PDB file of C-alpha atoms and ligand atoms in Angstrom:
ATOM      1  CA  MET A   1       0.000   0.000   0.000  1.00  0.00           C
ATOM      2  CA  THR A   2       1.353   3.490  -0.849  1.00  0.00           C
ATOM      3  CA  THR A   3       0.471   6.526   1.235  1.00  0.00           C
ATOM      4  CA  GLU A   4       1.173  10.201   0.654  1.00  0.00           C
ATOM      5  CA  ARG A   5       3.894  11.620   2.880  1.00  0.00           C
ATOM      6  CA  SER A   6       3.252  15.034   4.502  1.00  0.00           C
ATOM      7  CA  PRO A   7       5.973  17.724   4.591  1.00  0.00           C
ATOM      8  CA  ILE A   8       8.335  17.679   7.583  1.00  0.00           C
ATOM      9  CA  ILE A   9       7.014  20.115  10.209  1.00  0.00           C
ATOM     10  CA  THR A  10       8.838  21.677  13.182  1.00  0.00           C
ATOM     11  CA  PRO A  11       6.771  22.051  16.402  1.00  0.00           C
ATOM     12  CA  SER A  12       5.704  25.667  17.144  1.00  0.00           C
ATOM     13  CA  ALA A  13       2.751  27.467  18.718  1.00  0.00           C
ATOM     14  CA  GLN A  14       1.158  27.813  15.254  1.00  0.00           C
ATOM     15  CA  GLN A  15       1.520  24.130  14.566  1.00  0.00           C
ATOM     16  CA  SER A  16       0.187  22.792  17.887  1.00  0.00           C
ATOM     17  CA  ARG A  17      -3.132  21.665  16.345  1.00  0.00           C
ATOM     18  CA  LEU A  18      -1.201  19.812  13.647  1.00  0.00           C
ATOM     19  CA  LEU A  19       1.101  18.241  16.246  1.00  0.00           C
ATOM     20  CA  ARG A  20      -1.927  17.109  18.245  1.00  0.00           C
ATOM     21  CA  ASP A  21      -3.536  15.602  15.136  1.00  0.00           C
ATOM     22  CA  THR A  22      -0.306  13.849  14.195  1.00  0.00           C
ATOM     23  CA  LEU A  23       0.144  12.444  17.724  1.00  0.00           C
ATOM     24  CA  GLY A  24      -3.422  11.163  17.408  1.00  0.00           C
ATOM     25  CA  HIS A  25      -2.190   8.580  14.884  1.00  0.00           C
ATOM     26  CA  PHE A  26      -0.818   6.654  17.857  1.00  0.00           C
ATOM     27  CA  ALA A  27      -3.783   4.411  18.799  1.00  0.00           C
ATOM     28  CA  THR A  28      -4.297   3.928  22.533  1.00  0.00           C
ATOM     29  CA  GLY A  29      -6.638   2.356  25.011  1.00  0.00           C
ATOM     30  CA  VAL A  30      -8.782   4.583  27.218  1.00  0.00           C
ATOM     31  CA  THR A  31      -8.692   4.755  31.020  1.00  0.00           C
ATOM     32  CA  VAL A  32     -10.591   6.511  33.777  1.00  0.00           C
ATOM     33  CA  ILE A  33      -8.298   7.476  36.645  1.00  0.00           C
ATOM     34  CA  THR A  34      -9.752   8.252  40.068  1.00  0.00           C
ATOM     35  CA  THR A  35      -8.655   9.692  43.394  1.00  0.00           C
ATOM     36  CA  ARG A  36     -10.068  11.947  46.134  1.00  0.00           C
ATOM     37  CA  ASP A  37      -9.564  15.685  46.540  1.00  0.00           C
ATOM     38  CA  ALA A  38      -8.497  17.566  49.682  1.00  0.00           C
ATOM     39  CA  GLU A  39     -12.134  17.644  50.904  1.00  0.00           C
ATOM     40  CA  GLY A  40     -12.417  13.890  50.407  1.00  0.00           C
ATOM     41  CA  GLN A  41     -14.695  14.226  47.360  1.00  0.00           C
ATOM     42  CA  PRO A  42     -14.204  11.672  44.548  1.00  0.00           C
ATOM     43  CA  ALA A  43     -12.254  13.040  41.567  1.00  0.00           C
ATOM     44  CA  GLY A  44     -11.738  11.343  38.215  1.00  0.00           C
ATOM     45  CA  MET A  45     -10.883  11.933  34.593  1.00  0.00           C
ATOM     46  CA  THR A  46     -10.536  10.143  31.285  1.00  0.00           C
ATOM     47  CA  ALA A  47      -6.909   9.634  30.220  1.00  0.00           C
ATOM     48  CA  ASN A  48      -5.314   7.912  27.246  1.00  0.00           C
ATOM     49  CA  SER A  49      -1.752   8.875  28.221  1.00  0.00           C
ATOM     50  CA  PHE A  50      -1.589   5.828  30.512  1.00  0.00           C
ATOM     51  CA  ASN A  51       1.230   3.385  29.799  1.00  0.00           C
ATOM     52  CA  SER A  52       3.349   0.680  31.378  1.00  0.00           C
ATOM     53  CA  VAL A  53       6.871   1.570  32.524  1.00  0.00           C
ATOM     54  CA  SER A  54       8.475  -1.220  34.569  1.00  0.00           C
ATOM     55  CA  LEU A  55       7.618  -4.729  35.766  1.00  0.00           C
ATOM     56  CA  ASP A  56      10.085  -4.861  38.668  1.00  0.00           C
ATOM     57  CA  PRO A  57       9.352  -2.606  40.399  1.00  0.00           C
ATOM     58  CA  ALA A  58       5.784  -2.412  39.034  1.00  0.00           C
ATOM     59  CA  LEU A  59       5.466   1.104  37.614  1.00  0.00           C
ATOM     60  CA  VAL A  60       2.982   2.835  35.320  1.00  0.00           C
ATOM     61  CA  LEU A  61       2.610   6.436  34.151  1.00  0.00           C
ATOM     62  CA  TRP A  62       0.114   8.901  32.787  1.00  0.00           C
ATOM     63  CA  SER A  63       0.146  12.652  32.258  1.00  0.00           C
ATOM     64  CA  ILE A  64      -2.308  15.240  33.505  1.00  0.00           C
ATOM     65  CA  ASP A  65      -3.061  18.654  31.998  1.00  0.00           C
ATOM     66  CA  LYS A  66      -2.114  21.393  34.480  1.00  0.00           C
ATOM     67  CA  GLN A  67      -5.443  23.125  33.627  1.00  0.00           C
ATOM     68  CA  SER A  68      -7.637  20.178  34.614  1.00  0.00           C
ATOM     69  CA  LEU A  69      -9.925  20.633  37.608  1.00  0.00           C
ATOM     70  CA  GLY A  70      -8.558  17.439  39.158  1.00  0.00           C
ATOM     71  CA  TYR A  71      -4.921  18.556  38.932  1.00  0.00           C
ATOM     72  CA  GLU A  72      -4.578  19.499  42.604  1.00  0.00           C
ATOM     73  CA  ALA A  73      -6.199  16.257  43.768  1.00  0.00           C
ATOM     74  CA  PHE A  74      -4.055  13.971  41.579  1.00  0.00           C
ATOM     75  CA  THR A  75      -0.768  15.712  42.423  1.00  0.00           C
ATOM     76  CA  THR A  76      -1.511  15.866  46.162  1.00  0.00           C
ATOM     77  CA  ARG A  77      -3.336  12.641  47.067  1.00  0.00           C
ATOM     78  CA  GLU A  78      -0.962   9.717  47.561  1.00  0.00           C
ATOM     79  CA  HIS A  79      -3.027   7.101  45.715  1.00  0.00           C
ATOM     80  CA  PHE A  80      -4.933   6.792  42.443  1.00  0.00           C
ATOM     81  CA  ALA A  81      -6.742   3.994  40.615  1.00  0.00           C
ATOM     82  CA  VAL A  82      -6.578   3.308  36.871  1.00  0.00           C
ATOM     83  CA  HIS A  83      -9.556   1.662  35.134  1.00  0.00           C
ATOM     84  CA  VAL A  84      -8.999   0.396  31.582  1.00  0.00           C
ATOM     85  CA  LEU A  85     -12.326   0.826  29.772  1.00  0.00           C
ATOM     86  CA  ARG A  86     -14.126  -1.799  27.714  1.00  0.00           C
ATOM     87  CA  ALA A  87     -15.402  -1.222  24.179  1.00  0.00           C
ATOM     88  CA  ASP A  88     -18.977  -0.780  25.491  1.00  0.00           C
ATOM     89  CA  GLN A  89     -17.929   2.000  27.911  1.00  0.00           C
ATOM     90  CA  GLN A  90     -17.698   4.976  25.541  1.00  0.00           C
ATOM     91  CA  HIS A  91     -20.311   6.747  27.650  1.00  0.00           C
ATOM     92  CA  VAL A  92     -18.068   6.377  30.730  1.00  0.00           C
ATOM     93  CA  SER A  93     -15.142   7.876  28.804  1.00  0.00           C
ATOM     94  CA  ASN A  94     -17.313  10.818  27.694  1.00  0.00           C
ATOM     95  CA  LEU A  95     -18.673  11.300  31.225  1.00  0.00           C
ATOM     96  CA  PHE A  96     -15.201  11.486  32.801  1.00  0.00           C
ATOM     97  CA  ALA A  97     -13.924  13.752  30.011  1.00  0.00           C
ATOM     98  CA  GLY A  98     -16.577  16.317  30.986  1.00  0.00           C
ATOM     99  CA  ARG A  99     -15.944  19.388  33.143  1.00  0.00           C
ATOM    100  CA  GLY A 100     -18.074  20.544  36.037  1.00  0.00           C
ATOM    101  CA  VAL A 101     -20.417  17.562  35.802  1.00  0.00           C
ATOM    102  CA  ASP A 102     -21.413  15.100  38.517  1.00  0.00           C
ATOM    103  CA  LYS A 103     -19.284  12.194  37.297  1.00  0.00           C
ATOM    104  CA  PHE A 104     -19.717   9.815  40.214  1.00  0.00           C
ATOM    105  CA  GLY A 105     -23.501  10.230  40.513  1.00  0.00           C
ATOM    106  CA  GLN A 106     -23.970   8.582  37.117  1.00  0.00           C
ATOM    107  CA  ILE A 107     -22.005   5.334  37.420  1.00  0.00           C
ATOM    108  CA  HIS A 108     -21.661   2.405  39.821  1.00  0.00           C
ATOM    109  CA  TRP A 109     -18.582   2.586  42.028  1.00  0.00           C
ATOM    110  CA  SER A 110     -17.419   1.585  45.467  1.00  0.00           C
ATOM    111  CA  GLU A 111     -14.643   2.561  47.822  1.00  0.00           C
ATOM    112  CA  GLY A 112     -11.383   0.771  46.993  1.00  0.00           C
ATOM    113  CA  PRO A 113      -8.111   0.607  48.970  1.00  0.00           C
ATOM    114  CA  ASN A 114      -7.063   3.882  50.670  1.00  0.00           C
ATOM    115  CA  GLY A 115     -10.590   5.211  50.073  1.00  0.00           C
ATOM    116  CA  ILE A 116      -9.961   5.671  46.342  1.00  0.00           C
ATOM    117  CA  PRO A 117     -13.117   5.330  44.176  1.00  0.00           C
ATOM    118  CA  ARG A 118     -13.219   2.074  42.244  1.00  0.00           C
ATOM    119  CA  LEU A 119     -15.502   1.703  39.202  1.00  0.00           C
ATOM    120  CA  ASP A 120     -17.542  -1.520  39.265  1.00  0.00           C
ATOM    121  CA  GLU A 121     -17.072  -2.159  35.538  1.00  0.00           C
ATOM    122  CA  CYS A 122     -13.808  -2.101  33.549  1.00  0.00           C
ATOM    123  CA  ALA A 123     -11.466  -4.381  31.576  1.00  0.00           C
ATOM    124  CA  ALA A 124      -8.543  -3.987  33.989  1.00  0.00           C
ATOM    125  CA  TYR A 125      -7.827  -2.176  37.257  1.00  0.00           C
ATOM    126  CA  PHE A 126      -4.606  -0.908  38.867  1.00  0.00           C
ATOM    127  CA  HIS A 127      -4.468   0.601  42.355  1.00  0.00           C
ATOM    128  CA  CYS A 128      -1.362   2.788  42.557  1.00  0.00           C
ATOM    129  CA  ARG A 129       0.692   4.842  44.964  1.00  0.00           C
ATOM    130  CA  ARG A 130       1.977   8.044  43.412  1.00  0.00           C
ATOM    131  CA  ALA A 131       5.748   7.529  43.254  1.00  0.00           C
ATOM    132  CA  GLN A 132       6.769  10.728  41.487  1.00  0.00           C
ATOM    133  CA  CYS A 133       5.439  13.853  39.759  1.00  0.00           C
ATOM    134  CA  ILE A 134       7.619  14.745  36.789  1.00  0.00           C
ATOM    135  CA  GLU A 135       7.523  18.162  35.109  1.00  0.00           C
ATOM    136  CA  GLY A 136       6.261  17.827  31.544  1.00  0.00           C
ATOM    137  CA  GLY A 137       5.527  21.239  29.989  1.00  0.00           C
ATOM    138  CA  ASP A 138       1.779  21.947  30.068  1.00  0.00           C
ATOM    139  CA  HIS A 139       1.267  18.504  31.663  1.00  0.00           C
ATOM    140  CA  THR A 140       2.711  16.745  34.709  1.00  0.00           C
ATOM    141  CA  ILE A 141       3.728  13.103  34.371  1.00  0.00           C
ATOM    142  CA  LEU A 142       2.513  10.944  37.249  1.00  0.00           C
ATOM    143  CA  LEU A 143       4.566   7.843  37.913  1.00  0.00           C
ATOM    144  CA  GLY A 144       2.646   5.274  39.951  1.00  0.00           C
ATOM    145  CA  GLU A 145       3.739   2.146  41.787  1.00  0.00           C
ATOM    146  CA  VAL A 146       1.136  -0.596  41.245  1.00  0.00           C
ATOM    147  CA  LEU A 147       0.022  -1.955  44.636  1.00  0.00           C
ATOM    148  CA  GLU A 148      -2.892  -4.128  43.435  1.00  0.00           C
ATOM    149  CA  PHE A 149      -4.345  -5.075  40.071  1.00  0.00           C
ATOM    150  CA  SER A 150      -7.070  -7.228  38.559  1.00  0.00           C
ATOM    151  CA  THR A 151      -8.663  -7.929  35.201  1.00  0.00           C
ATOM    152  CA  ASN A 152     -12.125  -8.816  33.934  1.00  0.00           C
ATOM    153  CA  GLY A 153     -11.078  -9.143  30.300  1.00  0.00           C
ATOM    154  CA  GLY A 154     -13.391  -8.070  27.485  1.00  0.00           C
ATOM    155  CA  GLU A 155     -12.732  -6.062  24.332  1.00  0.00           C
ATOM    156  CA  PRO A 156     -10.931  -2.747  25.006  1.00  0.00           C
ATOM    157  CA  LEU A 157     -12.092   0.734  24.046  1.00  0.00           C
ATOM    158  CA  VAL A 158      -9.645   2.154  21.482  1.00  0.00           C
ATOM    159  CA  PHE A 159      -8.957   5.840  20.741  1.00  0.00           C
ATOM    160  CA  HIS A 160      -7.387   6.875  17.434  1.00  0.00           C
ATOM    161  CA  ARG A 161      -7.291  10.231  15.609  1.00  0.00           C
ATOM    162  CA  GLY A 162      -9.882  11.763  17.914  1.00  0.00           C
ATOM    163  CA  ARG A 163     -12.403   8.922  17.567  1.00  0.00           C
ATOM    164  CA  TYR A 164     -13.379   5.792  19.432  1.00  0.00           C
ATOM    165  CA  ARG A 165     -12.696   2.636  17.437  1.00  0.00           C
ATOM    166  CA  ALA A 166     -13.174  -1.099  17.727  1.00  0.00           C
ATOM    167  CA  LEU A 167     -10.257  -3.496  17.472  1.00  0.00           C
ATOM    168  CA  ALA A 168      -9.767  -5.093  14.066  1.00  0.00           C
ATOM    169  CA  GLY A 169     -10.393  -8.866  13.988  1.00  0.00           C
ATOM    170  CA  GLU A 170      -7.846 -11.544  14.873  1.00  0.00           C
TER     171      GLU A 170
HETATM  172  C1  LIG B 201     -10.025   9.812  25.015  1.00  0.00           C
HETATM  173  C2  LIG B 201      -9.574  10.932  25.926  1.00  0.00           C
HETATM  174  C3  LIG B 201      -8.310  10.882  26.492  1.00  0.00           C
HETATM  175  C4  LIG B 201      -7.867  11.896  27.351  1.00  0.00           C
HETATM  176  N1  LIG B 201      -6.626  11.801  27.912  1.00  0.00           N
HETATM  177  C5  LIG B 201      -6.201  12.755  28.781  1.00  0.00           C
HETATM  178  C6  LIG B 201      -4.936  12.622  29.426  1.00  0.00           C
HETATM  179  O1  LIG B 201      -4.204  11.651  29.239  1.00  0.00           O
HETATM  180  N2  LIG B 201      -4.559  13.606  30.296  1.00  0.00           N
HETATM  181  C7  LIG B 201      -5.354  14.710  30.531  1.00  0.00           C
HETATM  182  O2  LIG B 201      -4.956  15.583  31.314  1.00  0.00           O
HETATM  183  N3  LIG B 201      -6.577  14.847  29.938  1.00  0.00           N
HETATM  184  C8  LIG B 201      -7.008  13.882  29.084  1.00  0.00           C
HETATM  185  N4  LIG B 201      -8.244  13.993  28.499  1.00  0.00           N
HETATM  186  C9  LIG B 201      -9.074  15.160  28.798  1.00  0.00           C
HETATM  187  C10 LIG B 201      -9.731  15.069  30.194  1.00  0.00           C
HETATM  188  O3  LIG B 201     -10.446  13.856  30.351  1.00  0.00           O
HETATM  189  C11 LIG B 201     -10.697  16.259  30.355  1.00  0.00           C
HETATM  190  O4  LIG B 201      -9.954  17.452  30.243  1.00  0.00           O
HETATM  191  C12 LIG B 201     -11.460  16.270  31.665  1.00  0.00           C
HETATM  192  O5  LIG B 201     -12.418  17.290  31.582  1.00  0.00           O
HETATM  193  C13 LIG B 201     -10.604  16.544  32.855  1.00  0.00           C
HETATM  194  O6  LIG B 201     -11.476  16.541  33.951  1.00  0.00           O
HETATM  195  P1  LIG B 201     -11.393  17.640  35.109  1.00  0.00           P
HETATM  196  O7  LIG B 201     -11.081  18.975  34.455  1.00  0.00           O
HETATM  197  O8  LIG B 201     -12.737  17.566  35.760  1.00  0.00           O
HETATM  198  O9  LIG B 201     -10.271  17.193  36.024  1.00  0.00           O
HETATM  199  C14 LIG B 201      -8.714  12.997  27.637  1.00  0.00           C
HETATM  200  C15 LIG B 201     -10.001  13.034  27.072  1.00  0.00           C
HETATM  201  C16 LIG B 201     -10.425  12.009  26.228  1.00  0.00           C
HETATM  202  C17 LIG B 201     -11.817  12.072  25.637  1.00  0.00           C
END
C-alpha cells in the first residue's frame, strides 16, 4: 500500500493543532483514573496517556493537563486507581472527560483501597501509589507504583485520531 507523505514540520505554537492531530495517529486504550480531593470528594478523569513503565518494580505512568480541575487532587493525594475501559464503555469515557459535571452520581462505584473510588465495571484495574510527579511542559507526568491489580477481560475501548474505534479482527 502506498500513502502520501506530509511535509516535515517543526513544532511551534502555530503548529500545535497539527502536532496534536499527528500524535493522534498513535492508537491507545482509554482509562478513567480516580482519586479523592483535599475535601475527600471523589475526583476522576478520562486519560489515554496511561502506559506501562516497569515490571520490577511495578510502575505505570500517565500525564495530567495542568489546567484540569482534578490537577490538585491527583498531584496531592498519595493514591490513584486506573480503570482500563471496555469497548462498550464509551459513555463512561465521555462522562469522565466532561468538566463541572457530577461524574460519580452517574455510574456504579465503590470505595477501593485507601478510600480511592473504584468503578464496578472495567477491563482492567490498577491501584497505585503516586511515586513521582515529573515536570512535563503543560502537563505533569505521574509515575505510579502498582500496589494491586485485577482484570475482567473483554474487548478494550480504542482511541485513534480523535475517535473511538473497535479493534480489528484476529
Ligand atoms: C479519550 C480521551 C483521552 C484523554 N486523555 C487525557 C490525558 O491523558 N490527560 C489529561 O490531562 N486529559 C485527558 N483527556 C481530557 C480530560 O479527560 C478532560 O480534560 C477532563 O475534563 C478533565 O477533567 P477535570 O477537568 O474535571 O479534572 C482525555 C479526554 C479524552 C476524551
